[in-house]
Amino acid sequence: MTTLLEGPATRALPAPDEKSASALGQGIKIVLLGLVVAIAVWAAFPLVQAEYWAGLGLLVAATAGLLYLYLTPRHVPAKYLVPGTIFLVVFQIFPVLYTASTAFTNFGDGHRGSKAEAITAIQTASVTRVPGSTEYQLKIITKGDALAFLITDPKSGQVSIGDATGLKPVGENPPTGWTVLTAGQASARSREITDFAVPTSTGAIRSSGLSRAYEGKAVRAFDPASDSIRDTATGKVWKADDAIGAFVAEDGDRLAQGWKVGVGLANFTRVITDDTIASSFLGTLIWDFVFAIGSTGGTFLLGMCCAIALQSTRMRFRGLYRILMVLPYAMPSFAMLLVWRDMFNTDFGLINNVLGIHVDWLGTPITAQLAVLLVQLWLGYPYMFLVTTGALQAIPAELTDATKVDGAGPFQAFRAIKLPLLLVALTPLLISSFAFNFNNFNAIYLTTEGGPFPADNPNAGATDLLITYTYRLAFGGSGAQYGFAAAISIFIFLIVAVVSTVSFRRTRAQEEVYS
Amino acid sequence: MKWFRDTGWRHLVAVLAVIFSLGPILFVLSAALNPLGTLSSSTLVPSGASLDNFTRLLSGTSFPHWFLNSVMIAGLASLTSIFLSALAAFAFSRRRFTGRRTGLLFLLLIQMFPQFLAVVALFLIFSEITDLWPGIGFNTWWGMILLYLGGALGVNTWLMKGFFDTVPKELDESATVDGASHTGIFFRILLPLVSPIIAVAGLLAFIGTINEFLLANLFLRDGASKTLAVGLYGLVQGSDRNTNFGMFCAGTLLTAIPTVGVFLYLQRYIVEGLSAGAVKG
């Protein structure tokens, strides 16, 4: 090795032509480090502007750390590990830990912010118009995605900008950086505008139509002394309950707007104690296992059959068969899942057309489950075919010859010699395939979306995997429950981790880890 | 009968498998060529040949944008992530340091947390990033690439570490004696020797990224910034499901072209590389 990209690893053994050859390496290194500094400087300006001093400190520390790491001859492993680890920490570990921590809170729709924010929201939402109150001229303005009200007082002519934090007077009309929505654009967002309210000291300013606004009085007011919300019209009182993060009336009525509190292990115990959830969770868990094992096993069996069939060297068209068989593997899987969904369509689907029948494949639990397994088989078997072909080639021919000499038939030889060897070679792969399918979100979401759903429970369908079930809890239409969803994702993590670890331990994969 | 027991059954299995494999693809092809372009008029055998669906797709939608976005995001993200992964695999395979075992097991375990459930956190992070640096925030290539690089260390690191392990250590030792540094060993000895697995891991990462739907769907909302997965999914949503089916199939075929090309080109490596334990994402 005459060319060097950096100084020698062992300083005791300096290379004879070190200086001339390492010039290139040093050059590349200086350019890359210069790039790091340039990116850091670029990133620093917005941080300074926004006065994020902690972020700026972190940036400076990270840059200094990188410069030190790549300029010192020590810490060689870190030089190779740090680049990937930075991305891992920022975009995977931190979000995962954050999510895991929400499993111990009631974070979700109605429980997003602090108690103060909840009180403001409740007061603002209860604003009703007092007869004879001032009517303002209103323009709807936007900056990026954010909406705001531009309000002109008819008496003083004062122009103010109002958003969720309150009302601020401005000089110019419209204020710099904001654009006024046209009537068409505004009516397209009319729902947002109707819900929009600018809090004031006694109530809030709300829109009435798209060009008028009024200041109303809050009917519900917060009383800090008794820590409760009182409705001035009806006299009803909701008391703050800090354990569940909501205002609750004596008759059990709860205000929709609550705040985020820690709930300890409640989200975890809910899986067991809440009957509807417990039964749907168990059903989903069982089907998830059936699906993951069925997908992995089915694709492996079919793939193996094809690999064995194509193993004979005397066979013609082997190359052609092979290419045609693996084509599904090269097709974009997200698109093919949607195509399969439409092939199972009752009215115009290909399968019903070809067979001349009228079956609602995705409408009944059993057929829907069979359908998604069939789709998985189609998508996955070419991969197993390729893998088994590779593994079969690695089995020495002498072994098969020896069984022939011993008088074993081809089937016996396969069962006694090839299958065990194949399984040893492919077990790690089958385990990772299982883990992948256990959380195969696309396979369900893009075909059945978890359905069909039983009439009494729209949250857990017959083909729902835990992951699609959790997705619906977190982002579904019936109100987001991030805390509960995070708790279930921790369950998923534990199940997959335990299954994989146990299986890995039983295979040689474990030895490879530590080799 | 002897012929059947020897070779005939092999052809039977192969032909059945090929029919199973090609059926849906033929359906996509004939739907793409179907002049009416609806799902209800699509049949298995092409009923006519017209390129209407392709022209409608290319001129009526942002398909060329989606295609470019997908190829650029998936291409850059998979190249970078394979490089980062190879660097880490080198350290795990060739260096002995404290935390090595823990690090390897940790990489395996973090994979098992369903990452997309972290999207709420990722969403909050990216809202901040978009405010500070719009160039790498929502609706941008760079934001998406950064996001995908979060998963750079993982299965591929394991795969490549396994391959690095099969290269004899004596090779590095003799190179060190000849004066090679660790970077020299990595770039000039190991990387060329494991190029098949690099090619396969790169292809798998590319396929995985181009098929990624969930994160892209949340982070790329703007019409022209969408990827193929998000854009094509939008074509067959709701009431457009029937009418746009031909266009959707035309898009599917066009999406497959680069993958199929690379795939056929790398076929030899793929059998070798896959049996070492990569999983299609």
Coordinates of C-alpha atoms in Angstrom, one line a residue, chain A residues 27-354:
Chain A
G27 CA -6.3 17.9 1.3
I28 CA -9.7 16.0 1.3
K29 CA -9.8 16.2 5.0
I30 CA -9.2 20.0 5.1
V31 CA -11.9 20.5 2.4
L32 CA -14.5 18.3 4.4
L33 CA -13.7 20.0 7.7
G34 CA -14.0 23.4 6.0
L35 CA -17.4 22.3 4.7
V36 CA -18.5 21.4 8.3
V37 CA -17.4 24.8 9.5
A38 CA -19.2 26.5 6.6
I39 CA -22.5 24.6 7.3
A40 CA -22.2 25.5 11.0
V41 CA -21.8 29.2 10.2
W42 CA -24.8 29.0 7.8
A43 CA -26.8 27.3 10.5
A44 CA -25.7 29.8 13.2
F45 CA -27.2 33.0 11.6
P46 CA -30.9 32.0 12.0
L47 CA -30.2 30.8 15.6
V48 CA -28.6 34.2 16.4
Q49 CA -31.6 36.0 14.8
A50 CA -34.1 34.0 16.8
E51 CA -31.9 34.4 19.9
Y52 CA -31.8 30.6 20.5
W53 CA -28.6 30.8 22.7
A54 CA -28.9 27.2 23.9
G55 CA -29.1 25.9 20.3
L56 CA -26.2 28.1 19.3
G57 CA -24.1 26.7 22.2
L58 CA -25.0 23.2 21.1
L59 CA -24.0 24.0 17.5
V60 CA -20.7 25.5 18.5
A61 CA -19.9 22.6 20.9
A62 CA -20.8 20.0 18.2
T63 CA -18.6 21.7 15.6
A64 CA -15.7 22.1 18.0
G65 CA -16.1 18.4 18.9
L66 CA -16.0 17.3 15.3
L67 CA -13.0 19.5 14.5
Y68 CA -11.2 18.0 17.5
L69 CA -12.1 14.4 16.6
Y70 CA -10.8 14.6 13.1
L71 CA -7.7 16.6 13.8
T72 CA -6.4 14.4 16.6
P73 CA -4.8 11.1 15.7
R74 CA -6.6 9.4 18.6
H75 CA -10.1 8.0 18.9
V76 CA -10.0 6.1 15.6
P77 CA -13.3 4.1 16.1
A78 CA -15.2 7.3 16.9
K79 CA -14.0 8.8 13.6
Y80 CA -16.0 6.1 11.8
L81 CA -19.0 6.0 14.1
V82 CA -19.8 9.6 14.7
P83 CA -21.2 10.7 11.3
G84 CA -23.9 8.1 11.3
T85 CA -24.5 8.4 15.0
I86 CA -25.3 12.1 14.7
F87 CA -28.2 11.4 12.4
L88 CA -29.3 8.4 14.5
V89 CA -29.4 10.5 17.7
V90 CA -31.2 13.5 16.2
F91 CA -33.8 11.8 13.9
Q92 CA -34.3 8.5 15.7
I93 CA -33.2 8.2 19.3
F94 CA -34.4 11.6 20.4
P95 CA -37.9 11.2 18.7
V96 CA -38.3 7.7 20.0
L97 CA -37.4 8.7 23.6
Y98 CA -39.7 11.7 23.3
T99 CA -42.5 9.4 22.1
A100 CA -41.8 6.9 24.8
S101 CA -42.0 9.6 27.4
T102 CA -45.5 10.7 26.2
A103 CA -46.7 7.1 27.0
F104 CA -46.8 8.3 30.6
T105 CA -49.0 11.3 29.9
N106 CA -52.5 12.0 28.5
F107 CA -51.0 13.9 25.5
G108 CA -53.6 13.9 22.7
D109 CA -56.5 15.9 21.3
G110 CA -57.9 18.1 24.0
H111 CA -54.8 17.5 26.1
R112 CA -52.1 19.2 24.1
G113 CA -50.9 22.3 26.0
S114 CA -50.6 23.7 29.5
K115 CA -53.4 24.4 31.9
A116 CA -53.2 28.2 31.2
E117 CA -53.6 27.5 27.4
A118 CA -56.6 25.3 28.1
I119 CA -58.3 28.0 30.2
T120 CA -57.7 30.6 27.5
A121 CA -59.1 28.3 24.9
I122 CA -62.2 27.5 27.0
Q123 CA -62.9 31.2 27.6
T124 CA -62.3 32.2 24.0
A125 CA -64.5 29.4 22.7
S126 CA -67.4 30.5 24.9
V127 CA -67.5 34.0 23.6
T128 CA -70.9 35.2 22.6
R129 CA -71.9 38.5 21.0
V130 CA -73.3 41.1 23.4
P131 CA -76.0 43.2 21.6
G132 CA -74.8 46.6 20.6
S133 CA -71.0 45.8 20.7
T134 CA -68.6 47.4 18.3
E135 CA -68.3 45.9 14.9
Y136 CA -64.8 46.0 13.3
Q137 CA -63.7 45.9 9.7
L138 CA -61.9 42.6 9.1
K139 CA -59.3 41.4 6.7
I140 CA -57.9 37.8 6.8
I141 CA -54.1 37.8 6.4
T142 CA -51.6 35.0 6.2
K143 CA -47.9 34.4 6.5
G144 CA -46.9 30.9 5.4
D145 CA -49.6 28.7 6.9
A146 CA -50.5 30.9 9.8
L147 CA -53.7 32.9 9.8
A148 CA -54.3 36.2 11.5
F149 CA -57.0 38.9 11.7
L150 CA -56.3 42.4 10.5
I151 CA -58.8 44.6 12.3
T152 CA -59.7 48.2 11.8
D153 CA -61.5 50.1 14.6
P154 CA -64.3 52.1 13.0
K155 CA -64.1 54.9 15.6
S156 CA -60.3 55.5 16.0
G157 CA -59.2 54.0 12.6
Q158 CA -56.5 52.1 14.5
V159 CA -55.3 49.0 12.6
S160 CA -54.3 46.0 14.7
I161 CA -53.2 42.5 14.0
G162 CA -54.7 39.7 16.1
D163 CA -53.7 36.1 16.5
A164 CA -54.0 33.4 19.1
T165 CA -51.8 35.4 21.5
G166 CA -53.8 38.6 21.4
L167 CA -54.2 42.0 19.7
K168 CA -51.2 44.2 18.6
P169 CA -51.5 47.6 17.0
V170 CA -49.5 47.9 13.7
G171 CA -48.6 50.9 11.5
E172 CA -48.8 49.7 8.0
N173 CA -51.8 48.1 6.2
P174 CA -51.1 45.2 5.4
P175 CA -48.1 44.6 7.8
T176 CA -44.9 43.6 6.0
G177 CA -44.5 39.9 5.5
W178 CA -48.3 39.2 5.5
T179 CA -50.5 38.8 2.6
V180 CA -54.3 39.6 2.5
L181 CA -56.5 36.7 1.4
T182 CA -58.8 37.2 -1.5
A183 CA -62.5 36.5 -0.9
G184 CA -62.1 33.1 -2.7
Q185 CA -59.1 32.1 -0.7
A186 CA -60.8 33.1 2.5
S187 CA -64.0 31.2 1.8
A188 CA -61.9 28.1 1.1
R189 CA -60.6 28.3 4.7
S190 CA -63.8 29.5 6.1
R191 CA -64.0 26.8 8.8
E192 CA -60.6 27.8 10.2
I193 CA -61.7 31.4 10.1
T194 CA -64.9 30.7 12.0
D195 CA -63.0 28.9 14.7
F196 CA -60.4 31.6 14.9
A197 CA -60.6 33.9 18.0
V198 CA -58.3 36.6 19.2
P199 CA -58.4 36.7 23.0
T200 CA -58.9 40.0 24.7
S201 CA -59.1 40.9 28.4
T202 CA -62.9 40.4 28.7
G203 CA -63.5 37.9 26.0
A204 CA -62.4 37.6 22.4
I205 CA -62.7 39.0 18.9
R206 CA -64.4 36.6 16.5
S207 CA -65.3 36.9 12.9
S208 CA -68.9 37.3 11.6
G209 CA -68.7 36.5 8.0
L210 CA -65.5 37.2 6.2
S211 CA -65.3 41.0 6.4
R212 CA -66.7 41.8 9.8
A213 CA -65.6 41.0 13.3
Y214 CA -67.0 41.7 16.8
E215 CA -65.8 41.7 20.3
G216 CA -67.7 39.3 22.4
K217 CA -67.8 38.5 26.1
A218 CA -66.7 35.2 27.5
V219 CA -69.6 33.3 29.1
R220 CA -67.3 30.9 30.8
A221 CA -64.8 32.4 33.2
F222 CA -61.9 30.9 35.2
D223 CA -61.9 31.6 38.9
P224 CA -58.3 31.1 40.3
A225 CA -59.5 31.0 43.9
S226 CA -61.7 27.9 43.5
D227 CA -59.6 26.6 40.6
S228 CA -62.7 26.1 38.5
I229 CA -64.6 27.3 35.4
R230 CA -68.0 29.0 35.9
D231 CA -70.6 29.4 33.2
T232 CA -72.2 32.9 33.9
A233 CA -75.3 32.1 31.9
T234 CA -76.3 28.8 33.5
G235 CA -74.2 28.9 36.7
K236 CA -72.7 25.5 36.2
V237 CA -69.3 25.0 37.7
W238 CA -66.5 22.7 36.4
K239 CA -63.7 21.9 38.8
A240 CA -60.1 21.4 37.7
D241 CA -59.0 17.8 38.2
D242 CA -55.2 17.8 38.0
A243 CA -55.0 14.0 38.0
I244 CA -56.7 13.7 34.6
G245 CA -56.0 17.2 33.2
A246 CA -59.6 18.3 32.7
F247 CA -62.4 20.4 34.2
V248 CA -65.1 18.1 35.5
A249 CA -68.6 19.1 36.7
E250 CA -70.3 17.5 39.7
D251 CA -72.6 15.5 37.4
G252 CA -69.5 14.0 35.7
D253 CA -69.7 16.3 32.6
R254 CA -66.2 17.0 31.3
L255 CA -65.1 20.0 29.2
A256 CA -63.5 18.9 25.9
Q257 CA -60.5 21.2 26.4
G258 CA -58.1 19.9 28.9
W259 CA -54.3 20.0 29.5
K260 CA -51.4 17.7 29.5
V261 CA -50.6 15.9 32.7
G262 CA -48.6 12.8 33.7
V263 CA -50.8 9.8 34.2
G264 CA -48.2 7.3 35.3
L265 CA -48.9 3.8 34.1
A266 CA -52.6 4.4 33.3
N267 CA -52.1 4.1 29.6
F268 CA -50.4 0.7 30.1
T269 CA -53.0 -0.7 32.5
R270 CA -55.8 0.6 30.2
V271 CA -54.8 -2.1 27.7
I272 CA -55.7 -4.7 30.3
T273 CA -58.5 -3.1 32.4
D274 CA -60.6 -1.5 29.6
D275 CA -62.7 -4.4 28.3
T276 CA -63.3 -3.1 24.7
I277 CA -59.6 -2.3 24.4
A278 CA -58.5 -5.5 26.0
S279 CA -60.5 -7.7 23.7
S280 CA -59.6 -5.8 20.5
F281 CA -56.0 -5.6 21.6
L282 CA -55.8 -9.4 22.1
G283 CA -57.6 -10.1 18.8
T284 CA -55.3 -7.8 17.0
L285 CA -52.2 -9.3 18.6
I286 CA -53.2 -12.8 17.6
W287 CA -53.9 -11.8 14.0
D288 CA -50.7 -9.9 13.9
F289 CA -48.8 -13.1 14.8
V290 CA -50.8 -15.0 12.3
F291 CA -50.1 -12.4 9.6
A292 CA -46.3 -12.2 10.4
I293 CA -45.8 -15.9 10.6
G294 CA -48.1 -16.6 7.6
S295 CA -46.4 -14.0 5.4
T296 CA -42.9 -15.2 6.4
G297 CA -43.7 -18.9 6.2
G298 CA -45.8 -18.7 3.0
T299 CA -43.2 -16.7 1.1
F300 CA -40.4 -18.9 2.3
L301 CA -42.2 -22.2 1.3
L302 CA -43.2 -21.0 -2.1
G303 CA -39.8 -19.4 -2.7
M304 CA -38.1 -22.5 -1.6
C305 CA -40.2 -24.7 -3.9
C306 CA -39.3 -22.5 -6.8
A307 CA -35.6 -22.4 -5.9
I308 CA -35.6 -26.3 -5.7
A309 CA -37.5 -26.6 -9.0
L310 CA -35.0 -24.3 -10.8
Q311 CA -31.9 -26.0 -9.3
S312 CA -31.4 -28.7 -11.9
T313 CA -28.7 -27.6 -14.3
R314 CA -30.2 -29.8 -17.1
M315 CA -33.3 -27.6 -17.2
R316 CA -33.9 -25.2 -20.1
F317 CA -35.0 -21.6 -19.8
R318 CA -33.8 -21.3 -16.3
G319 CA -32.5 -17.8 -16.7
L320 CA -35.8 -16.6 -18.3
Y321 CA -37.9 -18.3 -15.5
R322 CA -35.8 -16.7 -12.9
I323 CA -36.1 -13.1 -14.3
L324 CA -39.9 -13.4 -14.8
M325 CA -40.4 -14.8 -11.3
V326 CA -38.5 -12.0 -9.5
L327 CA -40.2 -9.2 -11.4
P328 CA -42.7 -8.5 -8.6
Y329 CA -39.7 -7.7 -6.4
A330 CA -38.7 -4.9 -8.7
M331 CA -42.1 -3.3 -9.0
P332 CA -42.8 -0.4 -6.6
S333 CA -44.5 -2.2 -3.7
F334 CA -46.6 0.8 -2.5
A335 CA -48.2 1.0 -6.0
M336 CA -48.7 -2.7 -6.3
L337 CA -50.5 -2.8 -2.9
L338 CA -53.0 -0.3 -4.3
V339 CA -53.3 -2.3 -7.5
W340 CA -54.1 -5.4 -5.5
R341 CA -56.6 -3.5 -3.5
D342 CA -58.4 -2.6 -6.7
M343 CA -58.1 -6.1 -8.1
F344 CA -60.1 -7.3 -5.1
N345 CA -62.8 -4.6 -5.7
T346 CA -66.3 -6.2 -5.6
D347 CA -67.8 -4.3 -8.6
F348 CA -65.0 -3.8 -11.1
G349 CA -62.1 -5.8 -9.6
L350 CA -60.1 -8.1 -11.9
I351 CA -60.5 -11.2 -9.7
N352 CA -64.3 -11.1 -9.7
N353 CA -64.3 -10.3 -13.4
V354 CA -62.1 -13.2 -14.3

